[in-house]
Amino acid sequence: MYSSPPPTPFFNIADITLWTLDPMLKKRDDFEDMLEERRNSSDLRYALKCYTPVLYKGLTPCKVSELKQMVLQSDQLGYVITQVSKEKGVTSDEVTGEAAAILEEMAQRLQLSTVRFFAFTLSKVFKTLFRSICINEEGLQRLQQAIHNHPVVLLPSHRSYMDFLLMSYILYTYDLALPVIAAGMDFMGMKVVGEMLRMSGAFFIRRSFGGDKLYWAVFSEYVKIMLKNGYAPVEFFLEGTRSRTAKSLTPKLGLLNIVMDPFLKGEVFDISLVPVSISYERTLEEALYARELLGVPKPKESTSGLFKARKILSEDYGSIHVYFGQPVSVRSLAESRVNRSQFNLIPRHIPTRPSEEILSFVNDSAYRLVRAQEENMVLKPWVLLAFVLLQKQAAEEKQGTALDELTEQAVWLRDLSRQYGAFLHWPDHIPPSEVVSSSLSLHRGLVRISEGRAVVILSCASYRNQALNVFIRPALLASAIHTAASNRKQEIYNSFSFLRNMFSNEFILCPGATVQDFEEACYLLVKTGTLQINQQEVLITERGHRTLAFLTSVLDPFLQGYQVVCRFLCEQDGLTEKQFIPAVRKFIIKHLLTGRLRYTEVLSSDLQKNALAALIRLGAVQKIKGNNYCFNVFPSEARNRGL
Amino acid sequence: MSGFSDNIMRLSGRMLSQYPAQRDWDGKLTMAPHPGIIPTFSIVTLSDNVPEQEIMKWNGWGYSDSKFLYNKKGQAEFTGKRYRLSGMIIPGLREWMESTFSANLQHKTPAAPILNSSAVQPPTLNEAFLKELKSTGIPFSHDAEDRVFRSHGHCLHEIFALREGKIGRVPDLVVWPNCHNDVVKIVELACKHNVCLIPYGGGTSVSSALECPPEETRSIVSLDTSQMNRILWIDEKNLTAHVEAGIVGQDLERLLNESGYCTGHEPDSMEFSSLGGWVATRASGMKKNIYGNIEDLVVHIKMVTPRGVIEKSCQGPRMSTGPDVHHFIMGSEGTLGVVTEVTMKIRPMPEYQKYGSVVFPNFEMGVACLREVARQRCAPASIRLMDNEQFKFGHALKPQVSSIFTSFLDGLKKFYITKFKGFDPNRLCVATLLFEGDREKVLQHEKQVYDIAAKFGGLAAGEDNGQRGYMLTFVIAYLRDLGMDYYVIGESFETSMPWDRVLDICRNVKARIVRECKDKGVQFPPLSTCRVTQTYDAGACVYFYFAFNYRGLSDPVHVYEQVEHAAREEILANGGSLSHHHGVGKLRKEWMRESISSVGMGMLKSVKDYVDPNNIFGNRNLL
């Protein structure tokens, strides 16, 4: 009998520290359903309730209009205005006017009455759509404390349009300071709604403004001033956009860089970053996303579109879990990482390109925060069922699955994922078979159709993806063991490292943390009795085969997807960026139909894009800047790398 | 005590002066019966045979007869006759101390009353050096008390150890040269016999500069300059005075005043610190806005080094003769030699002096006002801005008022500021001002400054408050001794920074102190406060005061040092300097390289290597 041996140190890092020292791996709080009270008391009275949130202790209250004045009169903006006016040869008054217009277009106009209106309507809508909205109230208490002490940045995960309304709704309900939210300009298209969102705290940023100095200056100064003065918590989505696949996206650094700047330059003592994990049992956009991944264009945000979408009101979307994570202090993140005195020699209002040191610090912090979001994401039983069903589907067991077999596999997976530290919300007091059937019934739209329709598969995959972060490191190890030529530890590590590098556009794998990830995976697999690791070798235990088989198949669809993209590229002589997705899709469909591909989900454009990005990053494909962005493929290289 | 030491005692007595009761509580100028005319100090010179260490505390700040204590009624009182506060009851101090530190009069931590000579290591004497020294006739001593007295400055850890009767490495011998030539002889002998010399002036260092390096194996000789305390000449045509470097600040001013002059150099330690010490640390005086800092005041310096004597050939007011060699000397902290004589600028004594104060609704407004005053280059002789905590502290130090009328007036003022003007008593802060010059100009200047202040919401708050503010400077050091009697330890440290960083540094450093205290297990919230003490064209100097109740801590000094270390890191990370005028000593050495770059270190190092290749001046400060 192999009973959890002490972890074997490998690269001189005691892997146990991963679990005891990482502040993001703490015990989780309990949940309360906030809809319960809404079902039992008047929504109107609730919307009109007395709202007196705790504010930042250093706050000097100011009006929306004063805020704009502060931005326009700031030294930072003043500097850029002078610069731009010299460059363009126009008067600085004109440039100031331009800046004022940008600000006008951007600025939020948070007002309580609009929030109260939303509080009322959203109460009605939420009660219809969802069974419950569960919140960890301890997290809210921590948040309140954080808001009092330091400027706060809220960083929710982004899976649905609903996210930011939901956030403000929660904060209003619990009498916490309402945030200002960075939103994409797309919403502005929705005339009335856009303005309503503005009045509930949203401010709008253009999707791309790369070279526009003035825009950048107005934008960054606006965010910084709101943050520094403690005007309101600043909320934005680290992932930049909604994840269509439910996998966390590679974090965007622009805004994080902006909000960390006041600390790095000593303008505030500290800033609290609060990761928030929002998990939906059923995403409102589930089918929409799948279609989008298959190439059906995303409908433009419009008010009329919103009304058309009201048919969803008749459906049951289960419950939402919102977990407010442990506030992360920028000061402690930066401690012994960043030499802050690098800002001593240039006046702080002159915009400077962040140094390599700062960029890598922001990048690492961003990954840590996304991982913190992932780790506190509640997983529903359905997520595990999606795993089982998809693997069966791929194994072409088309005749359907017996309920007790499904239950057995789900229970096995439940236990495994718990051992891996998943935040699983599995009602233990209910017999597993009932849990399984009730999950199936909520998602009957996806289950009933036994035919492998792509939309359904991709929707299912997006549920399965919610738990990928739990398994990704062990799965990489399992695949590494599978592909390595021997069971020598060094060899397995090499192959782990290659796979991890390959997939670092696909999953959240912190840059430079290969050794830690390897250690973590080894630790987990040894702990659960799957592997035995001695000085030199990695051995699979008797009962480890089932787990390894499962873990290997977790990564299989992605491996196959990347392989097919490689094969596709090898057959091309050059290709423009625009042609890539349609062409590769055509190629994949052809192979799917001939039965040479097992996984329908490789049709996901997300996977295809990630694969291409990875190949470019690894130098297997070269992007030539010419008339028509061509990809030069180095097939030999791709093959050499084992694909 | 040996007969030999007895003999020395007589000589070691510094020409100290004791002032009668009317001496001002701020330890400087006494206000004349009719304001506007400054009297000279009244002098009562002590007989020469009272040794320095009997007038001065051996394990605390300042004069032995002056200290804070709680009397039988439990009221705070300041003893002695030297300061205006002397002999007065300070009714608010106890409550302030109890509420600020959660201190309790029941919990006492008294100091060891007398020095236990047996705790002092016997001296390591270099017999050959001693023999030749005797033949020169220069007085010296290896009495334990003399040695211990010159073994420390006034850092918290130094005083704390003395109070506990703990004595570390102390000098093995003390010598008292009487003039420049004596110093030349001593340095020659030290070089000849490889003896380590540590110059000693007023002993007010707060940078561990006087601590004997524990790794030093040679005999350490403390070179006490206190006998070199004469003004050698005054040149009224050029307005300069040639002075021996051992003279103490207050004596220098007093003696110059007798001839109608002053230097105007008034560092907070001027009661005890010496001219040579100022030069060696790049000192700064309170009234630098009129008179300049030490580097602006010095015209000529004579220093004895192991290589010989360094001085310039003339006293031209400015020269272009390569890098100014004075700048190797100023700030050298006793690592290159002994400053023996200095020619300084002098000024006619000001005709009129006036204190003032301004209340601001908050610290931000106060800083903005000081910045504007600096921009317009109209800073008074002194302008200082205390934060809210220090304002309250100053308030707690108000002596008992005798008349009902005064207390009624105080109440009225408070009502006006907090109720009528709407200032939040927990946010408001106070600037103290000192104007100097001829009467008309002072009044004009005063108006200009108050007009600027008004633009920043400042309200004139009277001369009294201003004067009390400056008094704080001199008694705060005595207060630390009181705190140490009741489990409270603390200290001040300073920095300088560009104007745009003043608020950020003040906020961040204060917050860092509070946070570090909490992290290090301090049981009670600390006092963490600051004030802007100097303004410049391009920035300001800020002082931080920090103290906490250490009950429940096993090693309070270590905790204190960790917090101060963190505070300094915070200062540097936010763009503040390593020191504005306290110097580096050994306390801040570790940050020198990042402060002045490796090349800069190399430049200083090469000067040291040339001037003192055998490290005779081995106090190991700075580098």
CSV table of N, CA, C and O in Angstrom, one decimal, chain B residues 124-131 193-195 219:
chain,number,residue,atom,x,y,z
B,124,THR,N,43.2,49.8,26.9
B,124,THR,CA,44.3,49.2,26.2
B,124,THR,C,45.2,50.4,25.9
B,124,THR,O,44.9,51.2,25.0
B,125,LEU,N,46.3,50.5,26.6
B,125,LEU,CA,47.1,51.7,26.4
B,125,LEU,C,48.4,51.4,25.6
B,125,LEU,O,48.9,50.3,25.7
B,126,ASN,N,48.7,52.3,24.7
B,126,ASN,CA,49.9,52.2,23.9
B,126,ASN,C,51.0,53.0,24.7
B,126,ASN,O,51.0,54.2,24.7
B,127,GLU,N,51.8,52.2,25.4
B,127,GLU,CA,52.7,52.9,26.4
B,127,GLU,C,53.7,53.8,25.7
B,127,GLU,O,53.9,54.9,26.2
B,128,ALA,N,54.2,53.5,24.5
B,128,ALA,CA,55.1,54.4,23.8
B,128,ALA,C,54.5,55.7,23.5
B,128,ALA,O,55.0,56.8,23.7
B,129,PHE,N,53.2,55.6,23.0
B,129,PHE,CA,52.5,56.8,22.7
B,129,PHE,C,52.2,57.6,24.0
B,129,PHE,O,52.5,58.9,24.0
B,130,LEU,N,51.8,57.0,25.0
B,130,LEU,CA,51.5,57.6,26.3
B,130,LEU,C,52.8,58.4,26.8
B,130,LEU,O,52.7,59.5,27.3
B,131,LYS,N,53.9,57.7,26.7
B,131,LYS,CA,55.1,58.3,27.2
B,131,LYS,C,55.5,59.6,26.5
B,131,LYS,O,55.7,60.6,27.1
B,193,HIS,N,52.9,56.0,16.4
B,193,HIS,CA,52.7,54.8,17.2
B,193,HIS,C,51.4,54.0,16.8
B,193,HIS,O,51.0,53.1,17.6
B,194,ASN,N,50.9,54.3,15.7
B,194,ASN,CA,49.7,53.6,15.2
B,194,ASN,C,48.6,53.5,16.2
B,194,ASN,O,48.2,52.5,16.6
B,195,VAL,N,48.1,54.7,16.6
B,195,VAL,CA,47.0,54.8,17.6
B,195,VAL,C,45.8,55.3,16.8
B,195,VAL,O,45.9,56.1,15.9
B,219,SER,N,44.9,50.9,20.3
B,219,SER,CA,44.4,51.8,21.4
B,219,SER,C,43.6,52.9,20.8
B,219,SER,O,44.0,53.5,19.7
